[in-house]
Coordinates of C-alpha atoms and ligand atoms in Angstrom, one line a residue:
M1 CA -178.9 -66.4 -94.0
T2 CA -179.9 -69.9 -95.0
H3 CA -179.4 -72.7 -92.6
K4 CA -177.7 -75.9 -93.6
P5 CA -180.2 -78.7 -94.1
L6 CA -180.4 -81.0 -91.1
V7 CA -183.1 -83.6 -90.2
L8 CA -184.1 -84.3 -86.7
S9 CA -186.8 -86.6 -85.5
G10 CA -187.7 -88.7 -82.5
M11 CA -190.0 -91.3 -81.0
Q12 CA -191.1 -91.8 -77.4
P13 CA -190.0 -95.0 -75.7
T14 CA -193.4 -96.0 -74.5
N15 CA -194.7 -99.5 -75.1
T16 CA -193.8 -101.3 -78.2
L17 CA -193.4 -100.1 -81.8
H18 CA -195.7 -101.4 -84.5
L19 CA -196.1 -101.6 -88.2
G20 CA -197.6 -98.0 -88.3
N21 CA -194.3 -96.6 -86.8
Y22 CA -192.3 -98.6 -89.3
L23 CA -194.3 -97.7 -92.5
G24 CA -195.3 -94.2 -91.4
A25 CA -192.0 -93.1 -89.9
L26 CA -188.9 -95.3 -89.9
K27 CA -189.0 -96.2 -93.6
N28 CA -189.0 -92.5 -94.4
W29 CA -186.2 -91.8 -92.0
V30 CA -184.0 -94.4 -93.6
R31 CA -184.6 -92.9 -97.0
M32 CA -183.9 -89.3 -95.7
Q33 CA -180.5 -90.5 -94.5
N34 CA -179.5 -90.6 -98.1
E35 CA -180.7 -87.1 -98.8
M36 CA -179.5 -85.0 -95.9
P37 CA -177.6 -85.3 -92.6
C38 CA -179.9 -86.6 -89.9
L39 CA -180.1 -87.0 -86.2
F40 CA -182.5 -89.6 -84.6
C41 CA -183.3 -89.2 -81.0
V42 CA -185.2 -91.5 -78.5
V43 CA -187.1 -89.0 -76.5
D44 CA -186.9 -90.5 -73.0
M45 CA -187.5 -87.1 -71.4
H46 CA -190.8 -86.8 -73.2
A47 CA -191.6 -90.4 -72.2
I48 CA -191.7 -89.5 -68.5
T49 CA -194.8 -87.3 -69.1
T50 CA -196.7 -90.6 -69.6
D51 CA -197.9 -93.2 -67.1
A52 CA -196.2 -95.9 -69.2
A53 CA -192.8 -94.6 -68.2
Y54 CA -193.1 -92.3 -65.2
G55 CA -191.9 -94.0 -62.0
K56 CA -190.9 -97.1 -64.0
P57 CA -187.2 -96.8 -64.5
E58 CA -186.6 -100.3 -65.7
E59 CA -189.4 -100.1 -68.2
L60 CA -188.2 -96.8 -69.5
T61 CA -184.6 -98.2 -69.9
R62 CA -185.9 -101.3 -71.7
A63 CA -188.2 -99.3 -74.0
T64 CA -185.4 -96.8 -74.8
R65 CA -183.1 -99.7 -75.9
E66 CA -186.0 -101.2 -77.9
V67 CA -186.7 -98.0 -79.8
A68 CA -183.0 -97.5 -80.5
A69 CA -182.8 -101.1 -81.8
A70 CA -185.9 -100.5 -84.0
Y71 CA -184.3 -97.4 -85.6
I72 CA -181.1 -99.4 -86.4
A73 CA -182.9 -102.6 -87.4
A74 CA -185.1 -100.6 -89.8
G75 CA -182.0 -99.3 -91.5
V76 CA -180.8 -96.2 -89.7
D77 CA -177.0 -96.5 -89.9
P78 CA -175.6 -95.3 -86.5
A79 CA -172.1 -95.0 -88.0
R80 CA -173.5 -92.2 -90.2
T81 CA -176.4 -90.9 -88.3
P82 CA -176.3 -90.3 -84.6
V83 CA -178.8 -92.4 -82.7
F84 CA -179.1 -91.2 -79.1
N85 CA -181.4 -90.7 -76.2
Q86 CA -182.4 -87.2 -75.2
G87 CA -181.5 -87.7 -71.6
Q88 CA -177.8 -88.0 -72.4
V89 CA -177.7 -84.5 -74.1
P90 CA -178.4 -82.0 -71.3
E91 CA -178.6 -79.1 -73.8
H92 CA -182.1 -80.2 -74.6
A93 CA -183.3 -79.5 -71.1
E94 CA -181.3 -76.3 -70.8
L95 CA -182.7 -74.8 -74.0
S96 CA -186.1 -76.0 -73.0
W97 CA -186.0 -73.8 -69.9
I98 CA -185.1 -70.7 -71.9
F99 CA -187.9 -71.6 -74.4
N100 CA -190.3 -71.9 -71.4
C101 CA -189.6 -68.2 -71.0
V102 CA -190.0 -67.4 -74.7
A103 CA -193.3 -69.3 -75.2
R104 CA -196.5 -67.5 -74.1
L105 CA -199.3 -69.2 -72.1
G106 CA -201.7 -68.2 -74.8
W107 CA -199.7 -70.3 -77.3
M108 CA -199.6 -73.3 -75.0
D109 CA -203.3 -73.1 -74.2
R110 CA -204.0 -73.7 -77.8
M111 CA -202.2 -77.1 -78.0
T112 CA -204.8 -79.6 -78.8
Q113 CA -202.7 -82.7 -77.9
F114 CA -202.4 -81.4 -74.3
K115 CA -206.1 -81.0 -74.2
E116 CA -206.6 -84.6 -75.4
K117 CA -204.0 -86.1 -73.2
S118 CA -205.0 -84.2 -70.0
G119 CA -208.7 -85.0 -70.5
K120 CA -211.1 -83.8 -68.0
H121 CA -208.6 -83.3 -65.2
K122 CA -206.1 -80.7 -66.4
E123 CA -205.2 -79.9 -62.8
R124 CA -203.9 -83.4 -62.2
S125 CA -201.6 -83.4 -65.3
S126 CA -197.9 -82.8 -64.8
V127 CA -196.4 -79.5 -65.7
G128 CA -194.1 -81.5 -67.9
L129 CA -197.0 -82.7 -70.0
Y130 CA -198.0 -79.1 -70.5
T131 CA -194.6 -77.9 -71.6
Y132 CA -194.0 -81.0 -73.7
P133 CA -194.1 -79.1 -76.9
V134 CA -191.5 -76.6 -75.6
L135 CA -189.1 -79.4 -75.0
M136 CA -189.9 -80.6 -78.5
A137 CA -188.9 -77.2 -79.9
A138 CA -185.7 -77.4 -77.9
D139 CA -185.0 -80.9 -79.4
I140 CA -185.1 -79.5 -82.8
L141 CA -183.6 -76.0 -82.4
V142 CA -180.7 -77.0 -80.2
Y143 CA -179.2 -78.5 -83.4
K144 CA -180.7 -75.7 -85.7
A145 CA -182.5 -78.6 -87.5
T146 CA -184.4 -77.5 -90.6
H147 CA -186.5 -80.6 -91.5
V148 CA -188.6 -82.6 -89.0
P149 CA -190.3 -85.7 -90.2
V150 CA -193.4 -86.1 -88.1
G151 CA -197.0 -87.4 -88.3
E152 CA -200.0 -85.2 -89.0
D153 CA -200.7 -85.0 -85.2
Q154 CA -197.4 -83.2 -84.6
K155 CA -198.0 -80.3 -87.0
Q156 CA -199.2 -78.0 -84.3
H157 CA -196.2 -78.6 -82.2
L158 CA -194.0 -77.8 -85.2
E159 CA -195.8 -74.5 -85.6
L160 CA -195.1 -73.7 -82.0
S161 CA -191.4 -74.5 -82.6
R162 CA -191.5 -72.0 -85.4
D163 CA -193.1 -69.3 -83.3
I164 CA -190.6 -69.9 -80.5
A165 CA -187.7 -69.7 -82.9
Q166 CA -189.0 -66.5 -84.4
K167 CA -189.7 -64.8 -81.1
F168 CA -186.3 -65.7 -79.7
N169 CA -184.6 -64.4 -82.8
N170 CA -186.6 -61.2 -82.5
D171 CA -186.4 -60.6 -78.8
F172 CA -182.7 -61.3 -78.6
G173 CA -182.0 -59.3 -81.8
V174 CA -180.4 -62.1 -83.8
P175 CA -182.4 -62.4 -87.0
D176 CA -182.0 -65.9 -88.4
F177 CA -180.2 -67.3 -85.4
F178 CA -182.7 -70.2 -85.2
P179 CA -184.1 -71.6 -88.5
Q180 CA -187.8 -72.0 -89.1
P181 CA -188.0 -75.8 -89.0
E182 CA -190.2 -77.4 -91.7
P183 CA -192.4 -80.4 -90.9
V184 CA -192.0 -83.2 -93.4
I185 CA -195.3 -84.9 -93.1
T186 CA -194.5 -88.6 -93.3
G187 CA -196.8 -91.5 -93.6
A188 CA -199.6 -89.4 -95.2
A189 CA -200.0 -92.1 -97.9
T190 CA -199.5 -94.9 -95.4
R191 CA -201.6 -94.1 -92.5
V192 CA -201.7 -97.6 -91.0
M193 CA -205.1 -98.3 -89.3
S194 CA -206.1 -100.8 -86.7
L195 CA -206.6 -104.4 -87.9
R196 CA -209.8 -104.5 -85.8
D197 CA -211.3 -101.2 -86.9
G198 CA -210.3 -99.5 -90.2
T199 CA -211.4 -96.1 -89.0
K200 CA -208.9 -95.9 -86.1
K201 CA -205.2 -95.4 -86.3
M202 CA -203.0 -98.5 -85.4
S203 CA -201.9 -97.5 -82.0
K204 CA -199.7 -98.8 -79.2
S205 CA -202.3 -97.8 -76.7
E206 CA -205.2 -99.8 -78.2
E207 CA -206.2 -102.5 -75.8
S208 CA -206.4 -105.5 -78.2
D209 CA -203.0 -106.7 -79.3
L210 CA -204.7 -108.2 -82.4
S211 CA -205.2 -104.6 -83.6
R212 CA -201.6 -104.1 -84.4
I213 CA -198.5 -105.8 -85.7
N214 CA -195.7 -105.2 -83.2
L215 CA -192.1 -104.9 -84.4
T216 CA -191.4 -107.7 -81.8
D217 CA -194.0 -110.1 -83.2
D218 CA -192.7 -113.3 -84.8
A219 CA -193.8 -114.7 -88.1
E220 CA -196.5 -116.8 -86.6
A221 CA -198.0 -113.9 -84.7
I222 CA -197.9 -111.7 -87.8
A223 CA -199.7 -114.3 -89.9
N224 CA -202.3 -114.9 -87.3
K225 CA -203.1 -111.2 -86.8
I226 CA -203.5 -110.7 -90.5
R227 CA -205.7 -113.8 -90.9
R228 CA -207.9 -112.5 -88.1
A229 CA -207.9 -108.9 -89.3
K230 CA -211.4 -107.5 -89.7
T231 CA -212.8 -107.4 -93.3
D232 CA -216.2 -107.1 -94.9
P233 CA -218.1 -109.9 -96.8
L234 CA -217.5 -108.4 -100.3
P235 CA -214.6 -109.5 -102.6
L236 CA -211.8 -106.9 -103.2
P237 CA -212.9 -104.0 -105.4
D238 CA -211.6 -103.4 -108.9
S239 CA -211.1 -99.7 -108.5
K240 CA -210.3 -97.2 -105.8
D241 CA -213.9 -95.9 -105.9
G242 CA -214.9 -99.4 -104.7
L243 CA -213.1 -98.7 -101.4
K244 CA -215.6 -96.1 -100.4
D245 CA -217.0 -97.0 -96.9
R246 CA -214.7 -100.1 -96.8
P247 CA -212.1 -98.8 -94.4
E248 CA -210.7 -102.3 -93.5
A249 CA -210.3 -103.3 -97.2
E250 CA -208.6 -99.9 -97.8
N251 CA -206.3 -100.3 -94.9
L252 CA -205.1 -103.8 -95.9
L253 CA -204.5 -102.7 -99.5
N254 CA -202.6 -99.7 -98.3
I255 CA -200.4 -101.8 -96.1
Y256 CA -199.7 -104.2 -99.0
A257 CA -198.8 -101.3 -101.3
A258 CA -196.5 -99.7 -98.7
L259 CA -194.7 -103.0 -97.9
A260 CA -194.4 -103.9 -101.6
D261 CA -193.3 -100.3 -102.6
Q262 CA -196.1 -100.4 -105.1
D263 CA -198.7 -97.9 -106.2
R264 CA -202.0 -98.6 -104.6
D265 CA -203.8 -98.6 -107.9
Q266 CA -201.5 -101.3 -109.1
V267 CA -202.3 -103.4 -106.0
I268 CA -206.0 -102.9 -106.5
A269 CA -205.7 -104.1 -110.1
E270 CA -203.7 -107.1 -109.0
F271 CA -206.3 -108.3 -106.5
A272 CA -209.5 -107.1 -108.2
G273 CA -212.5 -109.3 -107.5
Q274 CA -210.6 -111.8 -105.3
Q275 CA -211.6 -113.0 -101.9
F276 CA -210.0 -111.7 -98.8
S277 CA -208.7 -115.2 -97.8
G278 CA -206.3 -115.4 -100.6
F279 CA -205.3 -111.8 -100.4
K280 CA -204.7 -112.1 -96.7
Q281 CA -202.4 -115.1 -97.3
K282 CA -200.3 -113.0 -99.7
L283 CA -200.3 -110.0 -97.4
A284 CA -199.2 -112.2 -94.5
D285 CA -196.3 -113.6 -96.6
L286 CA -195.3 -110.2 -97.7
T287 CA -195.4 -108.8 -94.2
V288 CA -193.3 -111.6 -92.8
A289 CA -190.9 -111.2 -95.7
K290 CA -190.5 -107.4 -95.1
I291 CA -190.9 -107.1 -91.4
G292 CA -189.4 -110.4 -90.4
P293 CA -185.8 -109.3 -91.0
V294 CA -186.4 -106.1 -89.1
T295 CA -187.8 -107.9 -86.1
A296 CA -185.0 -110.5 -86.2
E297 CA -182.4 -107.8 -86.3
M298 CA -184.1 -106.0 -83.4
R299 CA -184.0 -109.2 -81.4
R300 CA -180.4 -109.7 -82.2
L301 CA -179.5 -106.2 -81.2
L302 CA -181.5 -106.4 -78.0
A303 CA -179.7 -109.5 -76.9
D304 CA -176.7 -107.3 -76.4
P305 CA -177.9 -104.3 -74.4
A306 CA -174.4 -103.1 -73.6
E307 CA -173.7 -102.7 -77.3
I308 CA -176.9 -100.6 -77.7
D309 CA -175.8 -98.4 -74.8
R310 CA -172.4 -97.9 -76.4
T311 CA -174.2 -96.8 -79.7
L312 CA -176.4 -94.4 -77.8
K313 CA -173.4 -92.9 -75.9
S314 CA -171.5 -92.4 -79.1
G315 CA -174.6 -90.9 -80.8
A316 CA -175.0 -88.5 -77.8
A317 CA -171.4 -87.4 -78.0
R318 CA -171.8 -86.6 -81.7
A319 CA -175.1 -84.8 -81.1
R320 CA -173.5 -82.8 -78.3
A321 CA -170.8 -81.7 -80.6
I322 CA -173.5 -79.8 -82.6
A323 CA -175.5 -78.7 -79.6
V324 CA -172.8 -77.4 -77.3
P325 CA -171.6 -74.5 -79.5
V326 CA -175.3 -73.5 -80.2
M327 CA -176.0 -73.4 -76.4
E328 CA -172.8 -71.4 -75.8
E329 CA -174.1 -68.7 -78.1
V330 CA -177.6 -68.9 -76.7
R331 CA -176.2 -68.3 -73.2
R332 CA -174.2 -65.4 -74.4
R333 CA -177.2 -63.9 -76.3
V334 CA -179.4 -64.3 -73.2
G335 CA -176.8 -62.7 -71.0
F336 CA -175.7 -65.6 -68.8
I337 CA -172.1 -65.2 -67.6
Q338 CA -170.2 -68.4 -68.6
Ligands
LIG1 N1 -193.8 -85.5 -80.0 C1 -193.3 -86.4 -81.0 C2 -194.3 -87.5 -81.2 O1 -195.0 -87.9 -80.2 C3 -192.0 -87.0 -80.5 C4 -190.9 -86.0 -80.5 C5 -190.3 -85.4 -79.5 C6 -190.3 -85.4 -81.7 N2 -189.4 -84.5 -79.8 C7 -189.4 -84.5 -81.2 C8 -190.5 -85.6 -83.0 C9 -188.6 -83.7 -82.1 C10 -189.8 -84.8 -83.9 C11 -188.8 -83.9 -83.4 O2 -194.4 -88.1 -82.2

């Protein structure tokens, strides 16, 4: 049996979103909306595995609205595509429990992101952080989603989702009940790096705010950060070979190409031999032109939190319409009386 194509993805409402999230993820989501039915979730249940959200209800609520606003401001159309927060669809948690019983400790112990996040003190990490990838599998499979746009760092979690789907299908004797969800690796061409260090990913957890362009920055802040972005003393290269060992130059050219929807080679040719100062001015103007409307729309949406909450509620109702029948069948297959 083949499963109907359906896209599901999500972002955690922790801290603020930045240019990397926009170019690496949101822009692709918006495009995918025109190709397949999609669901976009704000994963508030995942967020409480982090210090940024755990025990900080107001901050979590604020960040959840902000992420929802970013999806919509970037071009996700909530009339077509359900935008919702995970916490309003209890089927995620319910399926996640069953998947906790499907997944093996040996599989979980291989998860590299848990090892990174828990650091030296595994015994002090929450159990939630450990089973985070199981909840992610439930997010996807509760809708029988087939395509999952994610960054490179989430590939291993997607593999776990596939293993869980297969073992469930096998152990409960329903071949093809759950699909094997495919990662759609987004942002491979547009890995946006820190403005302070071209070898590190632009990240919401990096200390210096100058390292990233937040989707809440105004035009002046954007221009200032680009002006102050780290560069090297050479002029811009005339070919991509000239980018070798010049991570900052490469990053700024990549950002330009992604924002302008141009080929990187084209951009290199356009600025070949020029000084950074002039290029940075053009990049700042382009960034403001492309990101400015998104940030302005985000601010407009956030000024009316009740409206965002209504959008999330309606998105959750539409998401549940898909998840409820799947869960009914899961309960029946598992043997729960209902
Ligand atoms: N773990 C993902 C990340 O940090 C977020 C996420 C949670 C997700 N559930 C998901 C992504 C389901 C795609 C599908 O990026």
